PDB file of C-alpha atoms in Angstrom:
ATOM      1  CA  UNK L  22     -78.167  49.644  15.111  1.00 61.00           C
ATOM      2  CA  UNK L  23     -78.910  46.872  17.606  1.00 71.00           C
ATOM      3  CA  UNK L  24     -75.761  45.332  19.062  1.00 82.00           C
ATOM      4  CA  UNK L  25     -75.787  41.715  20.209  1.00 92.00           C
ATOM      5  CA  UNK L  26     -73.782  40.503  23.176  1.00 95.00           C
ATOM      6  CA  UNK L  27     -72.109  37.112  22.585  1.00 96.00           C
ATOM      7  CA  UNK L  28     -73.029  35.830  26.056  1.00 95.00           C
ATOM      8  CA  UNK L  29     -76.669  36.810  25.522  1.00 95.00           C
ATOM      9  CA  UNK L  30     -76.680  34.901  22.223  1.00 97.00           C
ATOM     10  CA  UNK L  31     -75.121  31.794  23.789  1.00 96.00           C
ATOM     11  CA  UNK L  32     -77.686  31.849  26.564  1.00 95.00           C
ATOM     12  CA  UNK L  33     -80.520  32.198  24.061  1.00 96.00           C
ATOM     13  CA  UNK L  34     -79.388  29.228  21.972  1.00 97.00           C
ATOM     14  CA  UNK L  35     -79.108  27.135  25.122  1.00 96.00           C
ATOM     15  CA  UNK L  36     -82.853  27.555  25.716  1.00 96.00           C
ATOM     16  CA  UNK L  37     -83.934  27.145  22.079  1.00 96.00           C
ATOM     17  CA  UNK L  38     -84.116  30.777  20.922  1.00 97.00           C
ATOM     18  CA  UNK L  39     -82.136  32.419  18.115  1.00 97.00           C
ATOM     19  CA  UNK L  40     -81.916  35.898  16.497  1.00 96.00           C
ATOM     20  CA  UNK L  41     -83.050  36.913  13.020  1.00 95.00           C
ATOM     21  CA  UNK L  42     -83.498  40.165  11.116  1.00 94.00           C
ATOM     22  CA  UNK L  43     -86.161  41.127   8.588  1.00 90.00           C
ATOM     23  CA  UNK L  44     -83.544  41.809   5.920  1.00 89.00           C
ATOM     24  CA  UNK L  45     -79.842  42.413   5.372  1.00 88.00           C
ATOM     25  CA  UNK L  46     -79.964  46.158   6.124  1.00 88.00           C
ATOM     26  CA  UNK L  47     -82.385  45.966   9.076  1.00 91.00           C
ATOM     27  CA  UNK L  48     -81.354  47.966  12.143  1.00 89.00           C
ATOM     28  CA  UNK L  49     -83.000  45.591  14.615  1.00 91.00           C
ATOM     29  CA  UNK L  50     -83.293  41.874  15.302  1.00 94.00           C
ATOM     30  CA  UNK L  51     -85.997  39.707  16.799  1.00 94.00           C
ATOM     31  CA  UNK L  52     -85.876  36.416  18.697  1.00 96.00           C
ATOM     32  CA  UNK L  53     -87.392  33.251  17.271  1.00 96.00           C
ATOM     33  CA  UNK L  54     -88.550  30.013  18.902  1.00 96.00           C
ATOM     34  CA  UNK L  55     -90.321  27.887  16.258  1.00 94.00           C
ATOM     35  CA  UNK L  56     -93.230  25.673  17.265  1.00 95.00           C
ATOM     36  CA  UNK L  57     -91.828  23.022  14.934  1.00 97.00           C
ATOM     37  CA  UNK L  58     -88.058  22.592  14.734  1.00 97.00           C
ATOM     38  CA  UNK L  59     -86.007  21.051  11.948  1.00 97.00           C
ATOM     39  CA  UNK L  60     -83.133  18.818  12.998  1.00 98.00           C
ATOM     40  CA  UNK L  61     -80.778  16.558  11.071  1.00 98.00           C
ATOM     41  CA  UNK L  62     -80.461  13.157  12.754  1.00 97.00           C
ATOM     42  CA  UNK L  63     -76.728  12.486  12.696  1.00 96.00           C
ATOM     43  CA  UNK L  64     -77.327   8.865  11.694  1.00 94.00           C
ATOM     44  CA  UNK L  65     -79.954   9.777   9.115  1.00 95.00           C
ATOM     45  CA  UNK L  66     -78.167  11.857   6.479  1.00 96.00           C
ATOM     46  CA  UNK L  67     -79.434  10.858   3.010  1.00 96.00           C
ATOM     47  CA  UNK L  68     -76.387  10.245   0.857  1.00 96.00           C
ATOM     48  CA  UNK L  69     -77.574   9.819  -2.706  1.00 95.00           C
ATOM     49  CA  UNK L  70     -75.397   7.977  -5.198  1.00 96.00           C
ATOM     50  CA  UNK L  71     -74.626  11.195  -7.060  1.00 96.00           C
ATOM     51  CA  UNK L  72     -73.665  13.049  -3.877  1.00 97.00           C
ATOM     52  CA  UNK L  73     -71.606  10.081  -2.709  1.00 96.00           C
ATOM     53  CA  UNK L  74     -69.729  10.210  -5.994  1.00 96.00           C
ATOM     54  CA  UNK L  75     -69.136  13.948  -5.623  1.00 97.00           C
ATOM     55  CA  UNK L  76     -67.839  13.605  -2.061  1.00 97.00           C
ATOM     56  CA  UNK L  77     -65.763  10.492  -2.714  1.00 96.00           C
ATOM     57  CA  UNK L  78     -64.230  12.079  -5.797  1.00 95.00           C
ATOM     58  CA  UNK L  79     -63.118  15.163  -3.849  1.00 95.00           C
ATOM     59  CA  UNK L  80     -64.888  17.468  -6.298  1.00 96.00           C
ATOM     60  CA  UNK L  81     -64.300  20.274  -3.782  1.00 97.00           C
ATOM     61  CA  UNK L  82     -61.489  20.914  -1.336  1.00 96.00           C
ATOM     62  CA  UNK L  83     -63.217  21.079   2.044  1.00 97.00           C
ATOM     63  CA  UNK L  84     -61.876  22.951   5.069  1.00 97.00           C
ATOM     64  CA  UNK L  85     -63.143  23.978   8.489  1.00 97.00           C
ATOM     65  CA  UNK L  86     -62.698  27.406  10.088  1.00 97.00           C
ATOM     66  CA  UNK L  87     -60.367  28.441   7.268  1.00 97.00           C
ATOM     67  CA  UNK L  88     -62.527  31.351   6.069  1.00 98.00           C
ATOM     68  CA  UNK L  89     -65.274  31.956   8.612  1.00 98.00           C
ATOM     69  CA  UNK L  90     -65.800  35.632   7.816  1.00 97.00           C
ATOM     70  CA  UNK L  91     -65.886  34.906   4.073  1.00 97.00           C
ATOM     71  CA  UNK L  92     -68.523  32.216   4.591  1.00 98.00           C
ATOM     72  CA  UNK L  93     -70.840  34.399   6.658  1.00 97.00           C
ATOM     73  CA  UNK L  94     -70.440  37.242   4.167  1.00 95.00           C
ATOM     74  CA  UNK L  95     -71.270  34.882   1.297  1.00 95.00           C
ATOM     75  CA  UNK L  96     -74.313  33.580   3.183  1.00 94.00           C
ATOM     76  CA  UNK L  97     -75.509  37.157   3.709  1.00 92.00           C
ATOM     77  CA  UNK L  98     -75.159  38.151   0.055  1.00 89.00           C
ATOM     78  CA  UNK L  99     -78.199  38.332  -2.187  1.00 77.00           C
ATOM     79  CA  UNK L 100     -78.470  35.803  -5.003  1.00 71.00           C
ATOM     80  CA  UNK L 101     -80.892  35.058  -7.827  1.00 66.00           C
ATOM     81  CA  UNK L 102     -82.703  32.417  -5.763  1.00 66.00           C
ATOM     82  CA  UNK L 103     -82.456  34.434  -2.530  1.00 65.00           C
ATOM     83  CA  UNK L 104     -82.690  38.195  -3.127  1.00 63.00           C
ATOM     84  CA  UNK L 105     -82.511  39.010   0.574  1.00 74.00           C
ATOM     85  CA  UNK L 106     -81.344  37.314   3.766  1.00 82.00           C
ATOM     86  CA  UNK L 107     -82.007  37.561   7.475  1.00 87.00           C
ATOM     87  CA  UNK L 108     -78.321  38.063   8.352  1.00 94.00           C
ATOM     88  CA  UNK L 109     -77.910  41.754   9.185  1.00 93.00           C
ATOM     89  CA  UNK L 110     -74.779  43.526  10.416  1.00 94.00           C
ATOM     90  CA  UNK L 111     -75.510  42.855  14.106  1.00 95.00           C
ATOM     91  CA  UNK L 112     -75.856  39.099  13.536  1.00 96.00           C
ATOM     92  CA  UNK L 113     -72.779  39.017  11.327  1.00 96.00           C
ATOM     93  CA  UNK L 114     -70.690  40.877  13.923  1.00 96.00           C
ATOM     94  CA  UNK L 115     -71.749  38.773  16.899  1.00 97.00           C
ATOM     95  CA  UNK L 116     -71.022  35.530  15.056  1.00 97.00           C
ATOM     96  CA  UNK L 117     -67.567  36.786  14.122  1.00 97.00           C
ATOM     97  CA  UNK L 118     -67.044  37.509  17.828  1.00 97.00           C
ATOM     98  CA  UNK L 119     -68.352  34.034  18.720  1.00 97.00           C
ATOM     99  CA  UNK L 120     -65.977  32.513  16.184  1.00 98.00           C
ATOM    100  CA  UNK L 121     -63.044  34.328  17.749  1.00 97.00           C
ATOM    101  CA  UNK L 122     -64.183  33.002  21.140  1.00 96.00           C
ATOM    102  CA  UNK L 123     -64.177  29.440  19.771  1.00 96.00           C
ATOM    103  CA  UNK L 124     -67.932  28.888  19.669  1.00 96.00           C
ATOM    104  CA  UNK L 125     -68.868  29.532  16.026  1.00 98.00           C
ATOM    105  CA  UNK L 126     -67.468  27.438  13.191  1.00 98.00           C
ATOM    106  CA  UNK L 127     -67.604  27.163   9.424  1.00 98.00           C
ATOM    107  CA  UNK L 128     -67.156  24.516   6.761  1.00 98.00           C
ATOM    108  CA  UNK L 129     -65.862  25.736   3.401  1.00 98.00           C
ATOM    109  CA  UNK L 130     -65.936  24.249  -0.101  1.00 98.00           C
ATOM    110  CA  UNK L 131     -63.290  25.452  -2.543  1.00 98.00           C
ATOM    111  CA  UNK L 132     -62.864  25.095  -6.287  1.00 96.00           C
ATOM    112  CA  UNK L 133     -59.167  25.796  -6.562  1.00 95.00           C
ATOM    113  CA  UNK L 134     -58.702  29.018  -4.604  1.00 95.00           C
ATOM    114  CA  UNK L 135     -62.312  30.153  -5.050  1.00 97.00           C
ATOM    115  CA  UNK L 136     -64.797  29.783  -2.213  1.00 97.00           C
ATOM    116  CA  UNK L 137     -67.871  28.250  -3.835  1.00 97.00           C
ATOM    117  CA  UNK L 138     -69.960  27.237  -0.858  1.00 96.00           C
ATOM    118  CA  UNK L 139     -70.130  26.392   2.795  1.00 97.00           C
ATOM    119  CA  UNK L 140     -72.010  26.833   6.016  1.00 98.00           C
ATOM    120  CA  UNK L 141     -71.589  28.237   9.499  1.00 98.00           C
ATOM    121  CA  UNK L 142     -73.111  27.696  12.901  1.00 98.00           C
ATOM    122  CA  UNK L 143     -72.669  27.626  16.651  1.00 98.00           C
ATOM    123  CA  UNK L 144     -71.327  24.807  18.825  1.00 97.00           C
ATOM    124  CA  UNK L 145     -72.393  24.549  22.457  1.00 96.00           C
ATOM    125  CA  UNK L 146     -71.859  21.377  24.456  1.00 96.00           C
ATOM    126  CA  UNK L 147     -72.805  18.499  22.164  1.00 97.00           C
ATOM    127  CA  UNK L 148     -75.193  20.619  20.076  1.00 98.00           C
ATOM    128  CA  UNK L 149     -74.440  22.346  16.801  1.00 98.00           C
ATOM    129  CA  UNK L 150     -76.847  25.036  15.626  1.00 98.00           C
ATOM    130  CA  UNK L 151     -76.672  25.376  11.855  1.00 97.00           C
ATOM    131  CA  UNK L 152     -77.243  28.982  10.864  1.00 96.00           C
ATOM    132  CA  UNK L 153     -76.956  29.255   7.108  1.00 95.00           C
ATOM    133  CA  UNK L 154     -75.420  27.521   4.130  1.00 95.00           C
ATOM    134  CA  UNK L 155     -74.625  28.772   0.675  1.00 95.00           C
ATOM    135  CA  UNK L 156     -73.727  27.374  -2.724  1.00 94.00           C
ATOM    136  CA  UNK L 157     -72.117  29.093  -5.694  1.00 94.00           C
ATOM    137  CA  UNK L 158     -71.402  25.788  -7.452  1.00 96.00           C
ATOM    138  CA  UNK L 159     -73.584  22.735  -7.911  1.00 95.00           C
ATOM    139  CA  UNK L 160     -73.814  20.568  -4.773  1.00 96.00           C
ATOM    140  CA  UNK L 161     -71.344  22.710  -2.792  1.00 97.00           C
ATOM    141  CA  UNK L 162     -73.744  23.268   0.118  1.00 96.00           C
ATOM    142  CA  UNK L 163     -74.719  19.575   0.114  1.00 97.00           C
ATOM    143  CA  UNK L 164     -71.064  18.581   0.317  1.00 97.00           C
ATOM    144  CA  UNK L 165     -70.492  21.061   3.150  1.00 98.00           C
ATOM    145  CA  UNK L 166     -73.449  19.652   5.075  1.00 98.00           C
ATOM    146  CA  UNK L 167     -72.281  16.082   4.523  1.00 97.00           C
ATOM    147  CA  UNK L 168     -68.828  16.958   5.848  1.00 97.00           C
ATOM    148  CA  UNK L 169     -70.447  18.718   8.827  1.00 98.00           C
ATOM    149  CA  UNK L 170     -72.540  15.659   9.700  1.00 98.00           C
ATOM    150  CA  UNK L 171     -69.451  13.435   9.522  1.00 97.00           C
ATOM    151  CA  UNK L 172     -67.515  15.952  11.637  1.00 97.00           C
ATOM    152  CA  UNK L 173     -70.206  16.058  14.295  1.00 98.00           C
ATOM    153  CA  UNK L 174     -70.516  12.274  14.414  1.00 97.00           C
ATOM    154  CA  UNK L 175     -66.782  11.825  14.893  1.00 96.00           C
ATOM    155  CA  UNK L 176     -66.739  14.623  17.475  1.00 97.00           C
ATOM    156  CA  UNK L 177     -69.437  13.116  19.704  1.00 96.00           C
ATOM    157  CA  UNK L 178     -72.206  15.630  19.031  1.00 97.00           C
ATOM    158  CA  UNK L 179     -75.810  14.538  19.556  1.00 97.00           C
ATOM    159  CA  UNK L 180     -77.876  17.369  18.050  1.00 98.00           C
ATOM    160  CA  UNK L 181     -77.716  19.207  14.713  1.00 98.00           C
ATOM    161  CA  UNK L 182     -80.304  21.974  14.737  1.00 98.00           C
ATOM    162  CA  UNK L 183     -81.453  23.178  11.305  1.00 97.00           C
ATOM    163  CA  UNK L 184     -84.021  25.685  12.633  1.00 95.00           C
ATOM    164  CA  UNK L 185     -86.651  25.600   9.830  1.00 95.00           C
ATOM    165  CA  UNK L 186     -87.526  22.731   7.532  1.00 95.00           C
ATOM    166  CA  UNK L 187     -87.071  23.203   3.778  1.00 94.00           C
ATOM    167  CA  UNK L 188     -87.476  20.863   0.840  1.00 94.00           C
ATOM    168  CA  UNK L 189     -83.709  20.992   0.349  1.00 93.00           C
ATOM    169  CA  UNK L 190     -82.997  19.930   3.932  1.00 95.00           C
ATOM    170  CA  UNK L 191     -85.731  17.290   3.865  1.00 96.00           C
ATOM    171  CA  UNK L 192     -84.156  15.728   0.784  1.00 95.00           C
ATOM    172  CA  UNK L 193     -80.949  15.323   2.788  1.00 96.00           C
ATOM    173  CA  UNK L 194     -82.648  13.703   5.776  1.00 96.00           C
ATOM    174  CA  UNK L 195     -83.810  16.565   8.013  1.00 97.00           C
ATOM    175  CA  UNK L 196     -86.988  16.003  10.001  1.00 97.00           C
ATOM    176  CA  UNK L 197     -89.363  18.221  11.948  1.00 97.00           C
ATOM    177  CA  UNK L 198     -90.046  17.685  15.635  1.00 98.00           C
ATOM    178  CA  UNK L 199     -92.166  19.480  18.193  1.00 97.00           C
ATOM    179  CA  UNK L 200     -90.794  22.274  20.363  1.00 97.00           C
ATOM    180  CA  UNK L 201     -91.205  20.009  23.385  1.00 97.00           C
ATOM    181  CA  UNK L 202     -89.151  17.191  21.867  1.00 98.00           C
ATOM    182  CA  UNK L 203     -86.542  19.631  20.634  1.00 98.00           C
ATOM    183  CA  UNK L 204     -86.093  21.218  24.057  1.00 97.00           C
ATOM    184  CA  UNK L 205     -85.734  17.786  25.654  1.00 97.00           C
ATOM    185  CA  UNK L 206     -82.914  16.866  23.265  1.00 96.00           C
ATOM    186  CA  UNK L 207     -81.364  20.319  23.582  1.00 97.00           C
ATOM    187  CA  UNK L 208     -81.289  20.102  27.369  1.00 96.00           C
ATOM    188  CA  UNK L 209     -79.298  16.876  27.237  1.00 95.00           C
ATOM    189  CA  UNK L 210     -76.953  18.193  24.532  1.00 96.00           C
ATOM    190  CA  UNK L 211     -76.009  21.408  26.344  1.00 94.00           C
ATOM    191  CA  UNK L 212     -76.071  20.028  29.888  1.00 87.00           C
ATOM    192  CA  UNK L 213     -73.175  21.522  31.814  1.00 72.00           C
ATOM    193  CA  UNK L 214     -71.872  23.555  28.873  1.00 75.00           C
ATOM    194  CA  UNK L 215     -73.596  26.865  29.401  1.00 66.00           C
ATOM    195  CA  UNK L 216     -71.895  27.986  32.600  1.00 62.00           C
ATOM    196  CA  UNK L 217     -68.459  27.348  31.165  1.00 62.00           C
ATOM    197  CA  UNK L 218     -69.289  29.123  27.924  1.00 65.00           C
ATOM    198  CA  UNK L 219     -70.737  32.182  29.636  1.00 65.00           C
ATOM    199  CA  UNK L 220     -67.710  32.278  31.899  1.00 62.00           C
ATOM    200  CA  UNK L 221     -65.499  32.828  28.866  1.00 49.00           C
ATOM    201  CA  UNK L 222     -63.839  29.430  28.922  1.00 43.00           C
ATOM    202  CA  UNK L 223     -64.981  28.348  25.482  1.00 43.00           C
ATOM    203  CA  UNK L 224     -67.387  25.491  24.878  1.00 41.00           C
ATOM    204  CA  UNK L 225     -66.013  23.225  27.603  1.00 41.00           C
ATOM    205  CA  UNK L 226     -68.653  22.077  30.077  1.00 40.00           C
ATOM    206  CA  UNK L 227     -68.277  22.323  33.815  1.00 39.00           C
ATOM    207  CA  UNK L 228     -70.333  19.214  34.506  1.00 41.00           C
ATOM    208  CA  UNK L 229     -72.293  16.549  32.706  1.00 47.00           C
ATOM    209  CA  UNK L 230     -71.156  14.842  29.521  1.00 55.00           C
ATOM    210  CA  UNK L 231     -68.080  16.050  27.638  1.00 72.00           C
ATOM    211  CA  UNK L 232     -68.563  18.714  25.012  1.00 88.00           C
ATOM    212  CA  UNK L 233     -68.476  17.792  21.364  1.00 95.00           C
ATOM    213  CA  UNK L 234     -65.083  18.032  19.701  1.00 96.00           C
ATOM    214  CA  UNK L 235     -65.476  19.968  16.456  1.00 97.00           C
ATOM    215  CA  UNK L 236     -61.911  19.189  15.377  1.00 96.00           C
ATOM    216  CA  UNK L 237     -61.792  15.443  16.081  1.00 96.00           C
ATOM    217  CA  UNK L 238     -62.280  14.761  12.364  1.00 96.00           C
ATOM    218  CA  UNK L 239     -59.131  16.699  11.485  1.00 94.00           C
ATOM    219  CA  UNK L 240     -57.064  14.443  13.703  1.00 91.00           C
ATOM    220  CA  UNK L 241     -58.675  11.399  12.094  1.00 90.00           C
ATOM    221  CA  UNK L 242     -57.771  12.704   8.640  1.00 89.00           C
ATOM    222  CA  UNK L 243     -54.209  13.585   9.685  1.00 83.00           C
ATOM    223  CA  UNK L 244     -52.823  10.605  11.640  1.00 68.00           C
ATOM    224  CA  UNK L 245     -49.465  11.112  13.361  1.00 64.00           C
ATOM    225  CA  UNK L 246     -46.296   9.935  11.609  1.00 59.00           C
ATOM    226  CA  UNK L 247     -45.418   7.412  10.467  1.00 59.00           C
ATOM    227  CA  UNK L 248     -48.436   7.751   8.241  1.00 54.00           C
ATOM    228  CA  UNK L 249     -50.287   4.606   7.290  1.00 57.00           C
ATOM    229  CA  UNK L 250     -52.202   4.039   4.104  1.00 60.00           C
ATOM    230  CA  UNK L 251     -55.698   5.468   4.428  1.00 66.00           C
ATOM    231  CA  UNK L 252     -58.558   6.378   2.063  1.00 72.00           C
ATOM    232  CA  UNK L 253     -58.570   9.865   0.521  1.00 83.00           C
ATOM    233  CA  UNK L 254     -60.568  12.370   2.629  1.00 92.00           C
ATOM    234  CA  UNK L 255     -63.696  12.262   0.462  1.00 94.00           C
ATOM    235  CA  UNK L 256     -63.935   8.480   0.542  1.00 93.00           C
ATOM    236  CA  UNK L 257     -63.571   8.473   4.321  1.00 93.00           C
ATOM    237  CA  UNK L 258     -66.329  11.064   4.674  1.00 95.00           C
ATOM    238  CA  UNK L 259     -68.621   8.980   2.449  1.00 95.00           C
ATOM    239  CA  UNK L 260     -67.871   5.902   4.571  1.00 93.00           C
ATOM    240  CA  UNK L 261     -68.700   7.806   7.763  1.00 93.00           C
ATOM    241  CA  UNK L 262     -72.018   8.946   6.296  1.00 94.00           C
ATOM    242  CA  UNK L 263     -72.993   5.475   5.116  1.00 88.00           C
ATOM    243  CA  UNK L 264     -72.110   3.616   8.312  1.00 72.00           C
ATOM    244  CA  UNK L 265     -74.683   4.309  11.027  1.00 59.00           C
ATOM    245  CA  UNK L 266     -74.125   3.593  14.686  1.00 47.00           C
TER     246      UNK L 266
END
């Protein structure tokens, strides 16, 4: 079984390369650098009226980093519309390590106490690399992505990498760009972050612009006492997605 080193993975993402496996039980991985890259412009998320209603109405309870290992396991599971996945044991293990190091994060959607959807990915500098998302209830993955976009906007991120374009992502606002344009945006987003990350100091950069703050949204949603009247979480998320900078 191929073992992945977290520092090797961080370095690969910083130059536009990421690991995949042929299937869930594959013993090896390979490195991918697409000629065309899908990204989600953080000011271009398509919030339909039905999705806005779902988010504003708090159809799901949404959390971040509350169940990272459960999310990646759910993403790796086979389903009727996805009988196999590219997340093998080596990829799963290294992302759990990266999560424990503070680099990998998840967004979870809950129906009561049941995890019904979510996503996970890697944060480096002001870039977030979306790895996989999953839905076991209608619109759960869309809600998770909407919350992620709002989280990244509040946290000062500049790049949301979606890897490959799909009809689902395109319907939510993702676009395809050339490898050259992607690498130019990536370079700016991770400037100064790599050395600090590889040195074991988390995602904090050693130079350049400040790193994105993945948890800035949580502070916005939980103002210090005395609490003032504020919109419910879902309504605030919808407002953040509608208002472009």
